[in-house]
């Protein structure tokens, strides 16, 4: 498996700040914890924390995230204006989609709110954590976990819902190209945020969730309906059978034909 040392990531990397400082660990609990500590200490914007293996990877809603060697697990530290916080999930999802497309030729899709799928199965999860005081963002951390070289045959309980790039391609994937491309795409999209609504449109266009009958679960609540559209703040608009429209800010979608 190829080396992902800091120098191999930063060498001639075509970004101004994302990925220009790399903190690398062969093995770590979670890149999110280290990123939070580094952000609180004032790390440079764009600093990334990357681990070859996480032993306590974190998923959304307190789930665990499996992150064995061969996968990609990284966190990016940013200090955006508060108005851009809702766009970070769109930015991260699109950066993953565009970089996977460019490096592998595979065609990923997005499932609201933040899963990247290939052929209907999850290949990447994204976790955003931030600290905001009033109107001031102390920091925002984008955590990205990509099933790169992950043999699903080793985790049969996951195979109905998850896939990996190596399983889809039928060969191992050199991770370095993908990581570097991901950083370039993330910075390009981040710098384009002040230019307006284009990121929202690109994200909306990639969502396989829209136009389908779905169940959405948040906490103990489950709601069923037609996923009609997404709002610019990233929330999902669900048309219920009584004709009413429900706005869902956070939740998990079950796409009915996948389950
Ligand atoms: C999810 O789909 O539930 C989100 C998964 C996010 C996983 C990534 S891997 C890098 C970063 N470190 C973590 O502990 N979690 C995120």
PDB file of C-alpha atoms and ligand atoms in Angstrom:
ATOM      1  CA  UNK A   1       0.000   0.000   0.000  1.00  0.00           C
ATOM      2  CA  UNK A   2       1.395   3.399  -0.925  1.00  0.00           C
ATOM      3  CA  UNK A   3       2.786   5.870   1.535  1.00  0.00           C
ATOM      4  CA  UNK A   4       0.612   8.856   2.484  1.00  0.00           C
ATOM      5  CA  UNK A   5       3.220  10.938   4.265  1.00  0.00           C
ATOM      6  CA  UNK A   6       2.614  14.698   4.653  1.00  0.00           C
ATOM      7  CA  UNK A   7       5.253  15.461   1.994  1.00  0.00           C
ATOM      8  CA  UNK A   8       3.628  13.147  -0.540  1.00  0.00           C
ATOM      9  CA  UNK A   9       0.382  15.094  -0.108  1.00  0.00           C
ATOM     10  CA  UNK A  10       1.780  18.626  -0.106  1.00  0.00           C
ATOM     11  CA  UNK A  11       4.421  18.199  -2.836  1.00  0.00           C
ATOM     12  CA  UNK A  12       3.343  20.522  -5.699  1.00  0.00           C
ATOM     13  CA  UNK A  13      -0.241  20.424  -4.423  1.00  0.00           C
ATOM     14  CA  UNK A  14      -2.220  22.948  -6.455  1.00  0.00           C
ATOM     15  CA  UNK A  15      -3.996  24.672  -3.585  1.00  0.00           C
ATOM     16  CA  UNK A  16      -3.356  27.874  -1.659  1.00  0.00           C
ATOM     17  CA  UNK A  17      -4.225  26.594   1.793  1.00  0.00           C
ATOM     18  CA  UNK A  18      -6.327  23.402   1.931  1.00  0.00           C
ATOM     19  CA  UNK A  19      -3.876  20.563   2.513  1.00  0.00           C
ATOM     20  CA  UNK A  20      -0.809  22.796   2.686  1.00  0.00           C
ATOM     21  CA  UNK A  21      -0.360  21.762   6.327  1.00  0.00           C
ATOM     22  CA  UNK A  22      -0.781  18.034   6.939  1.00  0.00           C
ATOM     23  CA  UNK A  23      -0.794  16.295  10.303  1.00  0.00           C
ATOM     24  CA  UNK A  24      -0.501  12.565   9.697  1.00  0.00           C
ATOM     25  CA  UNK A  25      -0.977   9.612  12.040  1.00  0.00           C
ATOM     26  CA  UNK A  26      -0.471   5.949  11.123  1.00  0.00           C
ATOM     27  CA  UNK A  27      -3.198   5.113  13.646  1.00  0.00           C
ATOM     28  CA  UNK A  28      -5.512   7.365  15.612  1.00  0.00           C
ATOM     29  CA  UNK A  29      -8.782   7.290  17.548  1.00  0.00           C
ATOM     30  CA  UNK A  30     -10.491   9.851  15.265  1.00  0.00           C
ATOM     31  CA  UNK A  31      -9.211  12.683  13.089  1.00  0.00           C
ATOM     32  CA  UNK A  32     -12.140  14.795  14.368  1.00  0.00           C
ATOM     33  CA  UNK A  33     -10.771  14.988  17.917  1.00  0.00           C
ATOM     34  CA  UNK A  34      -7.294  16.038  16.811  1.00  0.00           C
ATOM     35  CA  UNK A  35      -8.745  18.547  14.341  1.00  0.00           C
ATOM     36  CA  UNK A  36     -10.819  20.123  17.106  1.00  0.00           C
ATOM     37  CA  UNK A  37      -7.777  20.459  19.370  1.00  0.00           C
ATOM     38  CA  UNK A  38      -5.678  21.932  16.547  1.00  0.00           C
ATOM     39  CA  UNK A  39      -8.444  24.378  15.584  1.00  0.00           C
ATOM     40  CA  UNK A  40      -8.764  25.533  19.197  1.00  0.00           C
ATOM     41  CA  UNK A  41      -5.013  26.191  19.148  1.00  0.00           C
ATOM     42  CA  UNK A  42      -5.431  28.327  16.027  1.00  0.00           C
ATOM     43  CA  UNK A  43      -4.113  25.955  13.344  1.00  0.00           C
ATOM     44  CA  UNK A  44      -3.766  27.491   9.884  1.00  0.00           C
ATOM     45  CA  UNK A  45      -6.936  27.399   7.797  1.00  0.00           C
ATOM     46  CA  UNK A  46      -6.941  24.378   5.525  1.00  0.00           C
ATOM     47  CA  UNK A  47      -4.823  22.232   7.856  1.00  0.00           C
ATOM     48  CA  UNK A  48      -5.747  18.579   7.426  1.00  0.00           C
ATOM     49  CA  UNK A  49      -5.513  15.721   9.884  1.00  0.00           C
ATOM     50  CA  UNK A  50      -5.203  12.372   8.131  1.00  0.00           C
ATOM     51  CA  UNK A  51      -4.890   8.853   9.517  1.00  0.00           C
ATOM     52  CA  UNK A  52      -4.070   5.546   7.888  1.00  0.00           C
ATOM     53  CA  UNK A  53      -6.374   3.882  10.374  1.00  0.00           C
ATOM     54  CA  UNK A  54      -8.887   5.132  12.941  1.00  0.00           C
ATOM     55  CA  UNK A  55      -9.702   2.903  15.868  1.00  0.00           C
ATOM     56  CA  UNK A  56     -12.645   4.987  17.100  1.00  0.00           C
ATOM     57  CA  UNK A  57     -13.905   6.655  13.911  1.00  0.00           C
ATOM     58  CA  UNK A  58     -17.046   8.711  14.424  1.00  0.00           C
ATOM     59  CA  UNK A  59     -20.123   8.774  12.214  1.00  0.00           C
ATOM     60  CA  UNK A  60     -23.197  10.948  12.341  1.00  0.00           C
ATOM     61  CA  UNK A  61     -25.641  10.716  15.216  1.00  0.00           C
ATOM     62  CA  UNK A  62     -23.094   9.063  17.495  1.00  0.00           C
ATOM     63  CA  UNK A  63     -22.597   6.075  15.201  1.00  0.00           C
ATOM     64  CA  UNK A  64     -19.182   4.497  14.860  1.00  0.00           C
ATOM     65  CA  UNK A  65     -17.363   4.633  11.541  1.00  0.00           C
ATOM     66  CA  UNK A  66     -15.201   1.739  10.422  1.00  0.00           C
ATOM     67  CA  UNK A  67     -11.906   3.035   9.168  1.00  0.00           C
ATOM     68  CA  UNK A  68      -9.337   0.284   8.648  1.00  0.00           C
ATOM     69  CA  UNK A  69      -5.997   0.726   6.861  1.00  0.00           C
ATOM     70  CA  UNK A  70      -6.421   1.293   3.151  1.00  0.00           C
ATOM     71  CA  UNK A  71      -9.337   3.674   3.536  1.00  0.00           C
ATOM     72  CA  UNK A  72      -9.209   7.453   3.535  1.00  0.00           C
ATOM     73  CA  UNK A  73      -9.979   9.271   6.781  1.00  0.00           C
ATOM     74  CA  UNK A  74      -9.290  12.967   6.998  1.00  0.00           C
ATOM     75  CA  UNK A  75     -10.546  16.166   8.581  1.00  0.00           C
ATOM     76  CA  UNK A  76     -10.167  19.678   7.176  1.00  0.00           C
ATOM     77  CA  UNK A  77     -10.043  22.729   9.478  1.00  0.00           C
ATOM     78  CA  UNK A  78     -11.788  25.845   8.148  1.00  0.00           C
ATOM     79  CA  UNK A  79     -12.769  29.244   9.552  1.00  0.00           C
ATOM     80  CA  UNK A  80     -15.686  30.270   7.320  1.00  0.00           C
ATOM     81  CA  UNK A  81     -18.166  33.068   7.826  1.00  0.00           C
ATOM     82  CA  UNK A  82     -21.328  31.878   9.558  1.00  0.00           C
ATOM     83  CA  UNK A  83     -23.352  32.383   6.364  1.00  0.00           C
ATOM     84  CA  UNK A  84     -21.394  29.618   4.648  1.00  0.00           C
ATOM     85  CA  UNK A  85     -21.912  26.937   7.302  1.00  0.00           C
ATOM     86  CA  UNK A  86     -24.918  25.326   5.555  1.00  0.00           C
ATOM     87  CA  UNK A  87     -22.882  25.101   2.346  1.00  0.00           C
ATOM     88  CA  UNK A  88     -20.076  23.037   3.864  1.00  0.00           C
ATOM     89  CA  UNK A  89     -21.947  19.770   3.543  1.00  0.00           C
ATOM     90  CA  UNK A  90     -22.684  20.543  -0.119  1.00  0.00           C
ATOM     91  CA  UNK A  91     -19.071  21.531  -0.698  1.00  0.00           C
ATOM     92  CA  UNK A  92     -17.689  18.377   0.912  1.00  0.00           C
ATOM     93  CA  UNK A  93     -20.100  16.043  -0.909  1.00  0.00           C
ATOM     94  CA  UNK A  94     -19.381  17.633  -4.284  1.00  0.00           C
ATOM     95  CA  UNK A  95     -15.610  17.614  -3.725  1.00  0.00           C
ATOM     96  CA  UNK A  96     -15.827  13.868  -3.036  1.00  0.00           C
ATOM     97  CA  UNK A  97     -18.030  13.232  -6.088  1.00  0.00           C
ATOM     98  CA  UNK A  98     -15.852  15.260  -8.466  1.00  0.00           C
ATOM     99  CA  UNK A  99     -12.595  13.772  -7.227  1.00  0.00           C
ATOM    100  CA  UNK A 100     -13.860  10.171  -7.378  1.00  0.00           C
ATOM    101  CA  UNK A 101     -15.127  10.818 -10.907  1.00  0.00           C
ATOM    102  CA  UNK A 102     -11.862  12.370 -12.031  1.00  0.00           C
ATOM    103  CA  UNK A 103      -9.581   9.740 -10.554  1.00  0.00           C
ATOM    104  CA  UNK A 104     -11.599   6.547 -11.096  1.00  0.00           C
ATOM    105  CA  UNK A 105     -14.207   7.289 -13.780  1.00  0.00           C
ATOM    106  CA  UNK A 106     -16.896   5.891 -11.459  1.00  0.00           C
ATOM    107  CA  UNK A 107     -20.180   7.840 -11.233  1.00  0.00           C
ATOM    108  CA  UNK A 108     -21.069   8.620  -7.616  1.00  0.00           C
ATOM    109  CA  UNK A 109     -24.457   9.932  -6.529  1.00  0.00           C
ATOM    110  CA  UNK A 110     -25.531  11.846  -3.436  1.00  0.00           C
ATOM    111  CA  UNK A 111     -28.122  10.806  -0.915  1.00  0.00           C
ATOM    112  CA  UNK A 112     -29.498  13.532   1.316  1.00  0.00           C
ATOM    113  CA  UNK A 113     -28.067  14.804   3.554  1.00  0.00           C
ATOM    114  CA  UNK A 114     -24.475  13.667   3.183  1.00  0.00           C
ATOM    115  CA  UNK A 115     -23.870  10.175   1.849  1.00  0.00           C
ATOM    116  CA  UNK A 116     -21.976   9.465  -1.343  1.00  0.00           C
ATOM    117  CA  UNK A 117     -23.203   6.326  -3.106  1.00  0.00           C
ATOM    118  CA  UNK A 118     -21.965   4.214  -5.967  1.00  0.00           C
ATOM    119  CA  UNK A 119     -24.546   1.921  -7.543  1.00  0.00           C
ATOM    120  CA  UNK A 120     -26.850   2.639  -4.611  1.00  0.00           C
ATOM    121  CA  UNK A 121     -24.395   1.715  -1.859  1.00  0.00           C
ATOM    122  CA  UNK A 122     -22.491   4.027   0.452  1.00  0.00           C
ATOM    123  CA  UNK A 123     -18.859   4.680  -0.407  1.00  0.00           C
ATOM    124  CA  UNK A 124     -18.253   7.792   1.682  1.00  0.00           C
ATOM    125  CA  UNK A 125     -19.592   9.467   4.798  1.00  0.00           C
ATOM    126  CA  UNK A 126     -19.173  13.102   5.777  1.00  0.00           C
ATOM    127  CA  UNK A 127     -19.340  14.602   9.238  1.00  0.00           C
ATOM    128  CA  UNK A 128     -19.302  18.334   9.887  1.00  0.00           C
ATOM    129  CA  UNK A 129     -18.618  19.649  13.370  1.00  0.00           C
ATOM    130  CA  UNK A 130     -18.390  23.295  14.244  1.00  0.00           C
ATOM    131  CA  UNK A 131     -18.189  25.691  17.117  1.00  0.00           C
ATOM    132  CA  UNK A 132     -20.196  28.882  16.740  1.00  0.00           C
ATOM    133  CA  UNK A 133     -20.596  31.715  19.241  1.00  0.00           C
ATOM    134  CA  UNK A 134     -23.289  34.172  18.312  1.00  0.00           C
ATOM    135  CA  UNK A 135     -22.488  35.102  14.765  1.00  0.00           C
ATOM    136  CA  UNK A 136     -18.851  34.044  15.002  1.00  0.00           C
ATOM    137  CA  UNK A 137     -17.573  30.707  13.824  1.00  0.00           C
ATOM    138  CA  UNK A 138     -14.668  29.571  16.020  1.00  0.00           C
ATOM    139  CA  UNK A 139     -13.981  26.755  13.590  1.00  0.00           C
ATOM    140  CA  UNK A 140     -15.640  24.250  11.273  1.00  0.00           C
ATOM    141  CA  UNK A 141     -14.281  20.782  10.672  1.00  0.00           C
ATOM    142  CA  UNK A 142     -15.181  18.689   7.661  1.00  0.00           C
ATOM    143  CA  UNK A 143     -14.574  14.982   8.275  1.00  0.00           C
ATOM    144  CA  UNK A 144     -14.472  12.740   5.221  1.00  0.00           C
ATOM    145  CA  UNK A 145     -14.304   8.959   5.284  1.00  0.00           C
ATOM    146  CA  UNK A 146     -13.974   7.153   1.953  1.00  0.00           C
ATOM    147  CA  UNK A 147     -14.104   3.391   1.593  1.00  0.00           C
ATOM    148  CA  UNK A 148     -11.140   3.235  -0.736  1.00  0.00           C
ATOM    149  CA  UNK A 149      -9.341  -0.085  -0.413  1.00  0.00           C
ATOM    150  CA  UNK A 150     -11.850  -1.796   1.818  1.00  0.00           C
ATOM    151  CA  UNK A 151     -12.815  -5.386   1.128  1.00  0.00           C
ATOM    152  CA  UNK A 152     -16.524  -5.639   1.802  1.00  0.00           C
ATOM    153  CA  UNK A 153     -16.121  -9.411   1.826  1.00  0.00           C
ATOM    154  CA  UNK A 154     -14.346  -8.909   5.172  1.00  0.00           C
ATOM    155  CA  UNK A 155     -17.436  -7.120   6.560  1.00  0.00           C
ATOM    156  CA  UNK A 156     -20.439  -9.102   5.312  1.00  0.00           C
ATOM    157  CA  UNK A 157     -22.824  -7.232   7.633  1.00  0.00           C
ATOM    158  CA  UNK A 158     -22.051  -4.039   5.689  1.00  0.00           C
ATOM    159  CA  UNK A 159     -22.233  -5.376   2.167  1.00  0.00           C
ATOM    160  CA  UNK A 160     -25.969  -4.691   1.593  1.00  0.00           C
ATOM    161  CA  UNK A 161     -25.487  -0.986   2.343  1.00  0.00           C
ATOM    162  CA  UNK A 162     -21.840  -0.178   1.693  1.00  0.00           C
ATOM    163  CA  UNK A 163     -19.307  -0.482  -1.079  1.00  0.00           C
ATOM    164  CA  UNK A 164     -15.713   0.539  -1.666  1.00  0.00           C
ATOM    165  CA  UNK A 165     -13.809   1.987  -4.580  1.00  0.00           C
ATOM    166  CA  UNK A 166     -11.629  -1.121  -4.806  1.00  0.00           C
ATOM    167  CA  UNK A 167     -14.681  -3.387  -4.900  1.00  0.00           C
ATOM    168  CA  UNK A 168     -16.283  -1.237  -7.606  1.00  0.00           C
ATOM    169  CA  UNK A 169     -13.098  -1.059  -9.661  1.00  0.00           C
ATOM    170  CA  UNK A 170     -11.983  -4.639  -9.108  1.00  0.00           C
ATOM    171  CA  UNK A 171      -8.483  -3.437  -8.180  1.00  0.00           C
ATOM    172  CA  UNK A 172      -6.689  -1.486  -5.480  1.00  0.00           C
ATOM    173  CA  UNK A 173      -6.824   2.257  -5.803  1.00  0.00           C
ATOM    174  CA  UNK A 174      -3.735   4.433  -5.234  1.00  0.00           C
ATOM    175  CA  UNK A 175      -5.138   6.732  -2.546  1.00  0.00           C
ATOM    176  CA  UNK A 176      -2.726   9.613  -2.969  1.00  0.00           C
ATOM    177  CA  UNK A 177      -4.144  10.866  -6.283  1.00  0.00           C
ATOM    178  CA  UNK A 178      -7.643  10.839  -4.877  1.00  0.00           C
ATOM    179  CA  UNK A 179      -6.653  12.640  -1.667  1.00  0.00           C
ATOM    180  CA  UNK A 180      -4.803  15.359  -3.582  1.00  0.00           C
ATOM    181  CA  UNK A 181      -7.640  15.837  -6.055  1.00  0.00           C
ATOM    182  CA  UNK A 182     -10.136  15.982  -3.193  1.00  0.00           C
ATOM    183  CA  UNK A 183      -8.178  18.820  -1.570  1.00  0.00           C
ATOM    184  CA  UNK A 184      -8.013  20.752  -4.851  1.00  0.00           C
ATOM    185  CA  UNK A 185     -11.770  20.356  -5.464  1.00  0.00           C
ATOM    186  CA  UNK A 186     -12.594  21.310  -1.864  1.00  0.00           C
ATOM    187  CA  UNK A 187     -10.588  24.517  -2.117  1.00  0.00           C
ATOM    188  CA  UNK A 188     -12.023  25.421  -5.509  1.00  0.00           C
ATOM    189  CA  UNK A 189     -15.575  25.047  -4.189  1.00  0.00           C
ATOM    190  CA  UNK A 190     -14.754  26.845  -0.920  1.00  0.00           C
ATOM    191  CA  UNK A 191     -13.294  29.847  -2.722  1.00  0.00           C
ATOM    192  CA  UNK A 192     -16.353  29.962  -4.996  1.00  0.00           C
ATOM    193  CA  UNK A 193     -18.810  30.251  -2.084  1.00  0.00           C
ATOM    194  CA  UNK A 194     -19.030  34.068  -2.151  1.00  0.00           C
ATOM    195  CA  UNK A 195     -20.044  33.913  -5.819  1.00  0.00           C
ATOM    196  CA  UNK A 196     -23.568  32.772  -4.951  1.00  0.00           C
ATOM    197  CA  UNK A 197     -25.903  29.855  -5.383  1.00  0.00           C
ATOM    198  CA  UNK A 198     -24.070  27.611  -7.838  1.00  0.00           C
ATOM    199  CA  UNK A 199     -22.920  25.087  -5.225  1.00  0.00           C
ATOM    200  CA  UNK A 200     -26.483  24.567  -4.089  1.00  0.00           C
ATOM    201  CA  UNK A 201     -27.614  23.903  -7.679  1.00  0.00           C
ATOM    202  CA  UNK A 202     -24.774  21.449  -8.333  1.00  0.00           C
ATOM    203  CA  UNK A 203     -25.573  19.629  -5.093  1.00  0.00           C
ATOM    204  CA  UNK A 204     -29.291  19.502  -5.831  1.00  0.00           C
ATOM    205  CA  UNK A 205     -28.643  18.122  -9.319  1.00  0.00           C
ATOM    206  CA  UNK A 206     -26.696  15.184  -7.862  1.00  0.00           C
ATOM    207  CA  UNK A 207     -29.212  14.164  -5.207  1.00  0.00           C
ATOM    208  CA  UNK A 208     -30.763  10.806  -6.057  1.00  0.00           C
ATOM    209  CA  UNK A 209     -33.172  11.376  -3.193  1.00  0.00           C
ATOM    210  CA  UNK A 210     -35.283  13.940  -5.044  1.00  0.00           C
ATOM    211  CA  UNK A 211     -38.453  12.859  -6.792  1.00  0.00           C
ATOM    212  CA  UNK A 212     -38.599   9.601  -4.819  1.00  0.00           C
ATOM    213  CA  UNK A 213     -40.832   8.283  -2.093  1.00  0.00           C
ATOM    214  CA  UNK A 214     -38.744   8.133   1.048  1.00  0.00           C
ATOM    215  CA  UNK A 215     -38.903   7.574   4.753  1.00  0.00           C
ATOM    216  CA  UNK A 216     -36.936  10.044   6.840  1.00  0.00           C
ATOM    217  CA  UNK A 217     -35.922   9.233  10.360  1.00  0.00           C
ATOM    218  CA  UNK A 218     -34.698  11.735  12.923  1.00  0.00           C
ATOM    219  CA  UNK A 219     -34.500  10.762  16.533  1.00  0.00           C
ATOM    220  CA  UNK A 220     -37.539   8.639  17.212  1.00  0.00           C
ATOM    221  CA  UNK A 221     -39.643  10.282  14.506  1.00  0.00           C
ATOM    222  CA  UNK A 222     -40.240   8.710  11.108  1.00  0.00           C
ATOM    223  CA  UNK A 223     -41.953  10.621   8.360  1.00  0.00           C
ATOM    224  CA  UNK A 224     -42.920   9.364   4.902  1.00  0.00           C
ATOM    225  CA  UNK A 225     -43.532  11.239   1.709  1.00  0.00           C
ATOM    226  CA  UNK A 226     -42.177  12.417  -1.618  1.00  0.00           C
ATOM    227  CA  UNK A 227     -38.742  14.089  -1.436  1.00  0.00           C
ATOM    228  CA  UNK A 228     -39.737  17.150  -3.422  1.00  0.00           C
ATOM    229  CA  UNK A 229     -36.757  19.473  -3.223  1.00  0.00           C
ATOM    230  CA  UNK A 230     -34.026  20.883  -1.008  1.00  0.00           C
ATOM    231  CA  UNK A 231     -33.826  24.422   0.321  1.00  0.00           C
ATOM    232  CA  UNK A 232     -30.712  26.573   0.020  1.00  0.00           C
ATOM    233  CA  UNK A 233     -29.898  25.900   3.671  1.00  0.00           C
ATOM    234  CA  UNK A 234     -29.656  22.197   2.787  1.00  0.00           C
ATOM    235  CA  UNK A 235     -32.901  21.055   4.414  1.00  0.00           C
ATOM    236  CA  UNK A 236     -35.181  18.540   2.706  1.00  0.00           C
ATOM    237  CA  UNK A 237     -38.751  19.392   1.714  1.00  0.00           C
ATOM    238  CA  UNK A 238     -41.019  16.389   2.018  1.00  0.00           C
ATOM    239  CA  UNK A 239     -44.528  16.341   0.449  1.00  0.00           C
ATOM    240  CA  UNK A 240     -46.822  14.331   2.710  1.00  0.00           C
ATOM    241  CA  UNK A 241     -49.836  12.318   1.561  1.00  0.00           C
ATOM    242  CA  UNK A 242     -52.183  15.009   2.932  1.00  0.00           C
ATOM    243  CA  UNK A 243     -50.513  17.521   0.590  1.00  0.00           C
ATOM    244  CA  UNK A 244     -48.622  19.380   3.323  1.00  0.00           C
ATOM    245  CA  UNK A 245     -44.905  20.161   3.024  1.00  0.00           C
ATOM    246  CA  UNK A 246     -42.543  19.273   5.879  1.00  0.00           C
ATOM    247  CA  UNK A 247     -39.102  20.861   6.122  1.00  0.00           C
ATOM    248  CA  UNK A 248     -36.511  18.503   7.582  1.00  0.00           C
ATOM    249  CA  UNK A 249     -33.249  19.998   8.733  1.00  0.00           C
ATOM    250  CA  UNK A 250     -31.452  16.810   9.803  1.00  0.00           C
ATOM    251  CA  UNK A 251     -32.295  13.161   9.493  1.00  0.00           C
ATOM    252  CA  UNK A 252     -31.574   9.903   7.699  1.00  0.00           C
ATOM    253  CA  UNK A 253     -33.306   9.035   4.477  1.00  0.00           C
ATOM    254  CA  UNK A 254     -34.378   5.540   3.623  1.00  0.00           C
ATOM    255  CA  UNK A 255     -34.772   5.359  -0.153  1.00  0.00           C
ATOM    256  CA  UNK A 256     -37.555   2.872  -0.459  1.00  0.00           C
ATOM    257  CA  UNK A 257     -36.266   0.910  -3.413  1.00  0.00           C
ATOM    258  CA  UNK A 258     -32.877   0.442  -1.742  1.00  0.00           C
ATOM    259  CA  UNK A 259     -34.170  -1.159   1.412  1.00  0.00           C
TER     260      UNK A 259
HETATM  261  C1  LIG B   1     -21.390   9.213   8.491  1.00  0.00           C
HETATM  262  O1  LIG B   1     -21.755   8.876   7.367  1.00  0.00           O
HETATM  263  O2  LIG B   1     -21.979   8.837   9.508  1.00  0.00           O
HETATM  264  C2  LIG B   1     -20.192  10.140   8.616  1.00  0.00           C
HETATM  265  C3  LIG B   1     -18.887   9.397   8.649  1.00  0.00           C
HETATM  266  C4  LIG B   1     -17.687  10.325   8.750  1.00  0.00           C
HETATM  267  C5  LIG B   1     -16.383   9.574   8.863  1.00  0.00           C
HETATM  268  C6  LIG B   1     -15.179  10.469   8.820  1.00  0.00           C
HETATM  269  S1  LIG B   1     -13.665   9.590   8.661  1.00  0.00           S
HETATM  270  C7  LIG B   1     -12.741  11.040   8.979  1.00  0.00           C
HETATM  271  C8  LIG B   1     -13.465  11.741  10.109  1.00  0.00           C
HETATM  272  N1  LIG B   1     -13.045  11.196  11.398  1.00  0.00           N
HETATM  273  C9  LIG B   1     -14.056  10.579  12.017  1.00  0.00           C
HETATM  274  O3  LIG B   1     -13.959  10.013  13.130  1.00  0.00           O
HETATM  275  N2  LIG B   1     -15.187  10.647  11.287  1.00  0.00           N
HETATM  276  C10 LIG B   1     -14.965  11.371  10.036  1.00  0.00           C
END
